[in-house]
Coordinates of C-alpha atoms and ligand atoms in Angstrom, one line a residue:
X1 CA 16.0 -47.8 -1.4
X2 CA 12.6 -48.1 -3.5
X3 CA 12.5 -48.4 -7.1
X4 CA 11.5 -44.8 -8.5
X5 CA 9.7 -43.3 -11.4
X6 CA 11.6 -39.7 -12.2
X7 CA 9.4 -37.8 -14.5
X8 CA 9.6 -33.5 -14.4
X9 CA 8.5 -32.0 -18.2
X10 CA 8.4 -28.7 -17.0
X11 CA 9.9 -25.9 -19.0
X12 CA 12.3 -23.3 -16.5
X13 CA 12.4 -20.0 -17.5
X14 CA 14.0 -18.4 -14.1
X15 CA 15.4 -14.7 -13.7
X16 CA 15.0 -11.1 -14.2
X17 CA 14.3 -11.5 -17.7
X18 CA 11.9 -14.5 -18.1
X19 CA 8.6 -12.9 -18.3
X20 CA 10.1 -11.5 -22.1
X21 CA 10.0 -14.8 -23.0
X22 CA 6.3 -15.7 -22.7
X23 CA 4.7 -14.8 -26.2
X24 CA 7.0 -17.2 -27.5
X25 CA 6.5 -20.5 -24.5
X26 CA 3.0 -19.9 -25.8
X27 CA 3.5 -20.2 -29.3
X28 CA 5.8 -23.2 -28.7
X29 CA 3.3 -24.9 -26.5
X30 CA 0.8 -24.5 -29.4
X31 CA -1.7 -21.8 -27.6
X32 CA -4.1 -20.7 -30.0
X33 CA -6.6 -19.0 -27.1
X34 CA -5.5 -18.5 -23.9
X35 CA -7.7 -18.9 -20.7
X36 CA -5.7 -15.7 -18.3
X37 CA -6.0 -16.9 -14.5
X38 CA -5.2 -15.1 -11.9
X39 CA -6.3 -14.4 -8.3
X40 CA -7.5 -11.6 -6.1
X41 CA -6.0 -8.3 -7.0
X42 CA -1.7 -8.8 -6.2
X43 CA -0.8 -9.3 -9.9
X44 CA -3.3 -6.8 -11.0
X45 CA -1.2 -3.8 -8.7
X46 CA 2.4 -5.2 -9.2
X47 CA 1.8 -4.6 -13.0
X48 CA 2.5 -8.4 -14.2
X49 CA -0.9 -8.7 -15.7
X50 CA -1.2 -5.4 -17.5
X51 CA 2.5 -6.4 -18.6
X52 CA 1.1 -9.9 -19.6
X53 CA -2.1 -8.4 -21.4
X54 CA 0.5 -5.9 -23.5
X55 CA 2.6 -8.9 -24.7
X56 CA 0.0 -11.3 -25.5
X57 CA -2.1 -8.1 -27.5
X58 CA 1.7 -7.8 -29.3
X59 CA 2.0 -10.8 -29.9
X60 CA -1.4 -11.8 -31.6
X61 CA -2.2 -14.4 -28.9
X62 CA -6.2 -14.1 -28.4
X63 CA -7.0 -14.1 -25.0
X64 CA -10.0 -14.2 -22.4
X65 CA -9.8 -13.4 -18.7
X66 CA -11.1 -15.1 -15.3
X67 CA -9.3 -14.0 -12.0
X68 CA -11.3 -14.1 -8.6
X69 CA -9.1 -18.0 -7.5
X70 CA -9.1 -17.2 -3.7
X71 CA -6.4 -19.2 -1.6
X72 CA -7.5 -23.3 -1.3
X73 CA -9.2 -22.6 -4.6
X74 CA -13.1 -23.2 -5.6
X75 CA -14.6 -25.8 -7.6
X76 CA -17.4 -23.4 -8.1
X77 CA -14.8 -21.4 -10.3
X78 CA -13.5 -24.2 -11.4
X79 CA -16.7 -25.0 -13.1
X80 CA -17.5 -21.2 -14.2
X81 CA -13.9 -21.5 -15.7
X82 CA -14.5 -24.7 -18.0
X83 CA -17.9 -23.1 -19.3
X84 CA -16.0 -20.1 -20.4
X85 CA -13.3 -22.2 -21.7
X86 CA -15.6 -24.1 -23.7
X87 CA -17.6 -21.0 -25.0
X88 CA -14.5 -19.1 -26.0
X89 CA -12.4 -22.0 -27.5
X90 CA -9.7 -21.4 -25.5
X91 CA -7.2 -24.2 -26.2
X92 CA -4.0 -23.3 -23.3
X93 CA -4.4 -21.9 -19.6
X94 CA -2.4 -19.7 -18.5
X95 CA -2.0 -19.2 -14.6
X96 CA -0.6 -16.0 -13.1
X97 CA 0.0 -16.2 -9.5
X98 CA 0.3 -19.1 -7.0
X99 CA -0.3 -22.6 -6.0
X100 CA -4.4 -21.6 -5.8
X101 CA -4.5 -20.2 -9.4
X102 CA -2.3 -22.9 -10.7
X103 CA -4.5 -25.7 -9.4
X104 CA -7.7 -23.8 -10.2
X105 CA -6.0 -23.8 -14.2
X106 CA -4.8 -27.1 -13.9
X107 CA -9.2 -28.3 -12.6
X108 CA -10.5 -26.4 -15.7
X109 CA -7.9 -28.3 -17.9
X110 CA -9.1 -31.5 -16.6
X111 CA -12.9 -30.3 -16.7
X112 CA -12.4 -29.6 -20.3
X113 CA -11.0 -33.1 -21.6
X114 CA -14.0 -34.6 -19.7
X115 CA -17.7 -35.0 -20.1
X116 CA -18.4 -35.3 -16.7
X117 CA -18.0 -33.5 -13.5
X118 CA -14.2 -32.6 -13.2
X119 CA -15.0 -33.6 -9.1
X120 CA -15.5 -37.1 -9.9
X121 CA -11.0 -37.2 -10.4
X122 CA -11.3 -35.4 -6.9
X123 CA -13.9 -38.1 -5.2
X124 CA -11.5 -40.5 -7.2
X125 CA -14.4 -41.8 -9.3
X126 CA -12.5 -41.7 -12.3
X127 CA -8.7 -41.2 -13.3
X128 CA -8.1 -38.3 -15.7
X129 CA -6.8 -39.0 -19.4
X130 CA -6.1 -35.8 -20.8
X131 CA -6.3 -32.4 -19.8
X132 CA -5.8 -28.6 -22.3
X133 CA -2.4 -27.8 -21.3
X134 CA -1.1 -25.5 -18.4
X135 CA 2.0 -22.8 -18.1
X136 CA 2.8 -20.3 -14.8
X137 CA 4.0 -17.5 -14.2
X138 CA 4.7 -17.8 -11.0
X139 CA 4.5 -15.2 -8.2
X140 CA 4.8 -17.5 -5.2
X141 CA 7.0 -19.8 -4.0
X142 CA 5.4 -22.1 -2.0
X143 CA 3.6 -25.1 -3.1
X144 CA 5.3 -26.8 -5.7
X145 CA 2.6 -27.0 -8.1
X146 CA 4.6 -25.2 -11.3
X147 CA 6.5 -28.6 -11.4
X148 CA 4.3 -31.1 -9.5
X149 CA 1.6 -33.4 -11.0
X150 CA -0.7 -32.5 -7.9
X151 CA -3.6 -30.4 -7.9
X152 CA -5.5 -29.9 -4.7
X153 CA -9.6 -28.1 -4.9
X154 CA -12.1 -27.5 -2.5
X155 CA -15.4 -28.1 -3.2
X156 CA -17.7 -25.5 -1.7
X157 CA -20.8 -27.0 -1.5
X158 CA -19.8 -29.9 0.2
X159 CA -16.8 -28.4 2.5
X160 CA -14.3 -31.1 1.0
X161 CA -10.6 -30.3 0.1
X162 CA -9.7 -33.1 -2.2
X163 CA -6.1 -33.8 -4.5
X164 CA -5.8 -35.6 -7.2
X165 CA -2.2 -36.9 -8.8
X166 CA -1.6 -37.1 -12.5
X167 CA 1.2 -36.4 -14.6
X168 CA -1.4 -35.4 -17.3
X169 CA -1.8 -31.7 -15.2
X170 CA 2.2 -31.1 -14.7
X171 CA 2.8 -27.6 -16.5
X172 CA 4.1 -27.3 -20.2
X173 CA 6.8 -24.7 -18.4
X174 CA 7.4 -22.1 -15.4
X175 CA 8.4 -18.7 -15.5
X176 CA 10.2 -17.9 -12.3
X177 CA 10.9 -13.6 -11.8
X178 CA 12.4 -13.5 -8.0
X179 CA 11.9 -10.3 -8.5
X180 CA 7.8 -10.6 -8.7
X181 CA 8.2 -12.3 -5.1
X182 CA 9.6 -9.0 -3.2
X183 CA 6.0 -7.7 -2.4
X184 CA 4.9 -10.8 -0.9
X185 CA 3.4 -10.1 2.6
X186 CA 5.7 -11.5 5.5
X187 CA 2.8 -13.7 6.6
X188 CA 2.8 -15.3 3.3
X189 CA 6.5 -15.3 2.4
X190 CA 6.8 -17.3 6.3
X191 CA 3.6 -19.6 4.7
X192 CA 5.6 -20.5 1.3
X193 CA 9.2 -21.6 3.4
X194 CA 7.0 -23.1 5.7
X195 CA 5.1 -25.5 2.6
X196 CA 8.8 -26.0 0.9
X197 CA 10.3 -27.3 3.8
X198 CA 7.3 -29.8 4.3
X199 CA 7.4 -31.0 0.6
X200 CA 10.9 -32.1 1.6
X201 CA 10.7 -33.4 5.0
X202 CA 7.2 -35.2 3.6
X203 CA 9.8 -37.0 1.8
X204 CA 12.6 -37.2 3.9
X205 CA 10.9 -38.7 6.3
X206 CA 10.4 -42.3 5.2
X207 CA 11.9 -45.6 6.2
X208 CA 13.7 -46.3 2.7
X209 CA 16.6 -43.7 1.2
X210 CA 19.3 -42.8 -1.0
X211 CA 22.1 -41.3 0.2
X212 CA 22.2 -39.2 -3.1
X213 CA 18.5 -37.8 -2.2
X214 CA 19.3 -37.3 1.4
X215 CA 22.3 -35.0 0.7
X216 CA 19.6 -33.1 -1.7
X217 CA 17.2 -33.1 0.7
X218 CA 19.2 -32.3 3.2
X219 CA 21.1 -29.3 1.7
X220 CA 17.6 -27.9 0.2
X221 CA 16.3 -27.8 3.9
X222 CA 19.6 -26.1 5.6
X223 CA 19.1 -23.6 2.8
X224 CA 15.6 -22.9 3.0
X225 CA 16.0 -22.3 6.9
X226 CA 18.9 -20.2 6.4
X227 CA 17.2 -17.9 4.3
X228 CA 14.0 -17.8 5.2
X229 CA 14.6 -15.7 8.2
X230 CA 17.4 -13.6 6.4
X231 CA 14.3 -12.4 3.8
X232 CA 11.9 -11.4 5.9
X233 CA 14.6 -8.9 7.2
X234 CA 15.8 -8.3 3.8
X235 CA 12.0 -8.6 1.5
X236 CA 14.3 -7.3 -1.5
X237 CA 17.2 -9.2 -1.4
X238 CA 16.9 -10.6 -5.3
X239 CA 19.4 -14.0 -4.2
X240 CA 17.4 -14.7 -1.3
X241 CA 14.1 -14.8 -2.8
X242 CA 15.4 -16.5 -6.1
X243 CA 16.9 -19.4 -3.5
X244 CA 13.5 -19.7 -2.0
X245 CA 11.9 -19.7 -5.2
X246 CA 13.7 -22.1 -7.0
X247 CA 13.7 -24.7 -3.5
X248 CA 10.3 -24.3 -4.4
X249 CA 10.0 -25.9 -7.4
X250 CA 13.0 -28.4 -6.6
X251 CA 10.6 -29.5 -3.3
X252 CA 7.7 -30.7 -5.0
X253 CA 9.2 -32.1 -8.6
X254 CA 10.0 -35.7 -7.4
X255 CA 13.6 -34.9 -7.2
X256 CA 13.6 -35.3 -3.1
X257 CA 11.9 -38.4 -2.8
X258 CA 13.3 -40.4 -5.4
X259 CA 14.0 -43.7 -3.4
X260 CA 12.0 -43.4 -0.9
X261 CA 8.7 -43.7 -0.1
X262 CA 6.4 -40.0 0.6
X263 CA 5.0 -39.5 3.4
X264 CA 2.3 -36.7 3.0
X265 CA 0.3 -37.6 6.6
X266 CA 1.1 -34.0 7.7
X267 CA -0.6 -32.8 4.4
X268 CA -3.3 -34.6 4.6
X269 CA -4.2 -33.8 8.6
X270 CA -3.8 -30.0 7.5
X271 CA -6.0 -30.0 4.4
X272 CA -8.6 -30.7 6.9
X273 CA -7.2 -27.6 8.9
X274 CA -7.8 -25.5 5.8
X275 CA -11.6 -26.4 5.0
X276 CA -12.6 -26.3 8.8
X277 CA -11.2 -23.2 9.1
X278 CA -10.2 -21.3 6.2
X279 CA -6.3 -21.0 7.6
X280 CA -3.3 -20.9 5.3
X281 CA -1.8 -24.3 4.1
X282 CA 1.6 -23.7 5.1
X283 CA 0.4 -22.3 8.3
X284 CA -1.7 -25.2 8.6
X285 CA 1.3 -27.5 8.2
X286 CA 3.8 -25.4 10.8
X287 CA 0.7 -26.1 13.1
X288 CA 0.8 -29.5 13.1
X289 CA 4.2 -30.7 12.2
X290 CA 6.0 -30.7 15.2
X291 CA 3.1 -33.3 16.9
X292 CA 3.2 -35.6 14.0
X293 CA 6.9 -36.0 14.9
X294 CA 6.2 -36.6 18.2
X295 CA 3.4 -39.3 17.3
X296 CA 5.7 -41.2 14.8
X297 CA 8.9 -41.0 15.7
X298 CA 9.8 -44.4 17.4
X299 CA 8.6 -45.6 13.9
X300 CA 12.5 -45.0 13.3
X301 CA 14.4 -42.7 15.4
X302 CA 17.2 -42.7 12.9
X303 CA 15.7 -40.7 10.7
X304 CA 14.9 -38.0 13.2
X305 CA 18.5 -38.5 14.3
X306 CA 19.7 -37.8 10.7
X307 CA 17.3 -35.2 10.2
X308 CA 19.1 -33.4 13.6
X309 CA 22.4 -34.0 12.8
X310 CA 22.6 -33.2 9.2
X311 CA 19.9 -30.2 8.8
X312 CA 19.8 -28.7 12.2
X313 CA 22.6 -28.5 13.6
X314 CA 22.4 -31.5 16.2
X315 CA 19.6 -29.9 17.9
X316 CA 16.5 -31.8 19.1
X317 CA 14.2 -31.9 16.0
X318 CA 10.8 -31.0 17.5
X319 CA 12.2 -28.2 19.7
X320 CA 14.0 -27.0 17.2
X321 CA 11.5 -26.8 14.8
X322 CA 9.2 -25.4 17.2
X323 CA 11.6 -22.5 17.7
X324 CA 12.1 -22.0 13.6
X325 CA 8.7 -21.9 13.1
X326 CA 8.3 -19.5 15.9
X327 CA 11.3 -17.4 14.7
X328 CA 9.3 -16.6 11.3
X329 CA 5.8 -15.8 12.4
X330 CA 4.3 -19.5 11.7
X331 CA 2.0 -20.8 14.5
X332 CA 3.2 -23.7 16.1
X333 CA -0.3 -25.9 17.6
X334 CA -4.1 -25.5 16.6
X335 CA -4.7 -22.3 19.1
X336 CA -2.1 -20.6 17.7
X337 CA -2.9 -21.2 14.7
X338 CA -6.9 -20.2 14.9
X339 CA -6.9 -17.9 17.9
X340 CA -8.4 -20.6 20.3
X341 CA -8.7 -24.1 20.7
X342 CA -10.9 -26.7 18.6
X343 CA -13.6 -28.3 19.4
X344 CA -14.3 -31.6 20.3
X345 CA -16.7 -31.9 17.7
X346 CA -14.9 -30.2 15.0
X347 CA -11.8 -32.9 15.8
X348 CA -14.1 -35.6 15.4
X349 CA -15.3 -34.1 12.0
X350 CA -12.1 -33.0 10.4
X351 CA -11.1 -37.4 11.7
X352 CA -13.8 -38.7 10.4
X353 CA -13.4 -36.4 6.7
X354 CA -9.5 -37.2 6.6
X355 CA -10.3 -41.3 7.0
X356 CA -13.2 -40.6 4.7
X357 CA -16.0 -42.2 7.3
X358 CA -13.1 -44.2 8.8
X359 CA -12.4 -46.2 6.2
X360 CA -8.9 -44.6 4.5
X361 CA -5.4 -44.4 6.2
X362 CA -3.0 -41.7 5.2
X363 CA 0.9 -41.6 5.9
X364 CA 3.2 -44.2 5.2
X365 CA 6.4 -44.1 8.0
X366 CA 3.4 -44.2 10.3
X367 CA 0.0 -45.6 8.8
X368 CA -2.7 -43.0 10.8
X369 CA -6.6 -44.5 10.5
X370 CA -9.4 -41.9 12.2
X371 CA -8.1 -43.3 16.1
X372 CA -4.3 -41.8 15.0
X373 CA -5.7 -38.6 13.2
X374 CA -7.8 -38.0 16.5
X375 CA -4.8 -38.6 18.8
X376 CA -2.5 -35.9 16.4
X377 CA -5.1 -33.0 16.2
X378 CA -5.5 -33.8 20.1
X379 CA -1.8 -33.6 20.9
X380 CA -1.8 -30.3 18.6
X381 CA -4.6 -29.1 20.4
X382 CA -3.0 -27.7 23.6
Ligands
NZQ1 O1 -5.0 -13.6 -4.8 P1 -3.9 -12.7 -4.8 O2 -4.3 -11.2 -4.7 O3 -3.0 -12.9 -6.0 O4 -3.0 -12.9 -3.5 C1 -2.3 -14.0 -3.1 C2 -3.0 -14.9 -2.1 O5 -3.8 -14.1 -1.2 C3 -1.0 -13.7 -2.5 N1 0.1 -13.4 -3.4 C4 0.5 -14.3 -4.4 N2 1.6 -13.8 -5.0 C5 1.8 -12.5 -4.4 C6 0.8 -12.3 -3.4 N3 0.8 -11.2 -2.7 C7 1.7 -10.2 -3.0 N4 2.7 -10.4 -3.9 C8 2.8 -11.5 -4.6 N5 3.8 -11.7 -5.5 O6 -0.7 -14.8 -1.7 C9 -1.9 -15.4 -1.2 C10 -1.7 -16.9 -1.2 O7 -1.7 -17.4 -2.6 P2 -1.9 -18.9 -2.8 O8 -1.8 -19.2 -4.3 O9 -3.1 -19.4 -2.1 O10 -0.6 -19.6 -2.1 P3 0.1 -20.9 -2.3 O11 1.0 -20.9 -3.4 O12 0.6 -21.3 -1.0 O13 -1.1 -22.0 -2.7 C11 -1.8 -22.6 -1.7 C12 -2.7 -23.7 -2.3 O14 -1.9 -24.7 -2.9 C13 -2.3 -26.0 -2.5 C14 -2.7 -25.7 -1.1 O15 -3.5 -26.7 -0.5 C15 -3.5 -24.4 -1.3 O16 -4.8 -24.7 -1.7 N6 -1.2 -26.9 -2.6 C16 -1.0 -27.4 -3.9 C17 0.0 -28.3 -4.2 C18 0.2 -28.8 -5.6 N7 -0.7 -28.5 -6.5 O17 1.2 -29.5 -5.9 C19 0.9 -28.9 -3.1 C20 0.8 -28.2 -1.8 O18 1.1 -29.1 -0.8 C21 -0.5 -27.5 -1.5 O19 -1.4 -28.5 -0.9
ZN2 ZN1 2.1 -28.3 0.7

């Protein structure tokens, strides 16, 4: 095993009740002004925000609004946010809705600690040392970021989806509803399992464990495939969801890598997916998984052995993940995923801006440079 660094400040407020308890998660977190950040319209017509604006207006907490965060989230808003942060004093950013609205919250609290452009921690020009602080309500489950110290923006001008890592940006707390999940569209319900289940298997895969975070991550995964079926059948069941939801979190926090080494090759491959083409991460992800395992896997064909016999059941890995992702609507290769095949030229691209001109690797239980990249969105191509 690999020596580890286990860090995960986030506050958990999970259940029925948990959005009561917001006025005073502010208060604690000293809010003074609160920056409300939402996305397109789904918390506006399930009545969380009007709830949200009632307690806040109750409560005395001054607050100013920016919604609009579409899914793989803007630096353009980004920007517009931090200039109406800095105009209206706003001191604490609240984010109501998903991974996009939390890592759009999470940009403006860097931007606002910082005198320059808040891309340059994106193009990794410099490292961030502070940010205005963060909470979620979270509406969902699907990338982590409530908990993670990831935040992951596009920037339009230049077609670039770029992360950056800092424990600086992890959330003061989470407030988890299962109940706020129930309307999400079966499209995007099969999205979120799909982006859980990679967070893990990002991690699982790797050539150093514990045996502690294997049985986590391996009892996470038969969970998350077990249920993820069950609610798209059953969009109400409140145990089901709050499962999901909470595997969510528990995905992305550190807790199912600690040990090992991350992976993230998959992740990075996809990104690409979702600025070429303007696709759904998690759909992104079920697109390409199954020919990243096919590419790697004589790296250590223990793993995949594991992987078979403690999470699926003994069945072949790459079939049978083929099938899952199948079973819940996810595509399963690039055509499926985007209605025809890429081009030659847009493989080459989406290469060359993974390597970053060729000169960047990603992955560590295989090491892919631009030639590996190529040969993966090839294979994925058919
Ligand atoms: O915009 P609204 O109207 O709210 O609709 C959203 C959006 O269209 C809708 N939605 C959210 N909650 C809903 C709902 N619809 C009905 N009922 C609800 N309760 O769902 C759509 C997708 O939302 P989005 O926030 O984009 O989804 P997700 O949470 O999957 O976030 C995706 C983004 O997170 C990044 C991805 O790259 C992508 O940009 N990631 C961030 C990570 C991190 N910061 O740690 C890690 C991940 O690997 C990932 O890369
Ligand atoms: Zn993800």
């Amino acid at each position: 095993m690999t020596d580890f660094h286990f860090y995960t400040p986030t506050e958990i407020c999970f259940g029925k009740s948990s959005e009561d308890q917001l006025p005073a998660l502010l208060k604690k977190y000293g809010a003074h002004k609160v920056l409300v950040h939402y996305g397109g319209g789904s918390a506006e017509r399930s009545g969380l925000l009007p709830k949200i604006r009632t307690m806040l207006s109750g409560a005395g907490i001054p607050f100013v609004e920016l919604g609009g965060v579409v899914p793989n989230p803007l630096l353009s808003l980004v920007r517009k946010g931090i200039e109406l942060c800095r105009k209206e004093g706003v001191d604490f950013i609240l984010a109501v809705g998903g991974g996009s609205v939390i890592d759009s919250s999470k940009g403006i609290g860097y931007g606002l600690k910082y005198e320059g452009d808040v891309w340059d921690f994106f193009d990794a020009k410099a490292v961030p040392q502070a940010a205005v602080p963060v909470g979620v309500v979270l509406t969902i489950p699907a990338s982590g970021s409530e908990m993670s110290d990831s935040t992951v923006i596009t920037n339009d001008a230049e077609g670039l989806k770029r992360g950056c890592n800092s424990d600086i940006c992890r959330p003061k707390f989470a407030i988890m509803n299962p109940e706020r999940t129930f309307t999400l569209p079966p499209y995007q319900t099969a999205c979120g399992v799909t982006d859980i289940l990679m967070h893990t298997m990002e991690r699982y895969f790797s050539k150093s464990h514990m045996d502690i975070t294997d049985a986590i991550a391996e009892g996470l995964l038969r969970t998350v495939m077990e249920a993820g079926p069950k609610v798209l059948e059953n969009p109400e069941d409140y145990d089901l969801r709050a499962s999901i939801m909470w595997a969510g979190s528990l995905s992305h926090n550190g807790l199912t890598g600690c040990g090992g080494v991350s992976d993230f090759g998959t992740h990075r491959l996809e990104h690409e997916l979702s600025t070429m083409y303007g696709v759904a991460h998690g759909a992104g992800l079920a697109a390409l998984w199954c020919f990243w395992a096919g590419y790697v896997k004589a790296e250590d064909p223990s793993r995949f052995e594991s992987f078979s016999k403690n999470v699926l059941g003994g069945r072949e890995p790459i079939s049978a993940m083929r099938d899952f992702f199948h079973s819940i609507g996810m595509p399963a290769s690039i055509p499926e995923l985007i209605g025809r095949k890429a081009t030659e030229e847009e493989i080459e691209e989406m290469s060359m801006r993974c390597s970053r001109g060729g000169e960047f690797k990603v992955g560590n239980f295989k090491k892919l440079g631009k030639k590996e990249m190529r040969d993966i969105y090839n294979l994925a191509n058919q």
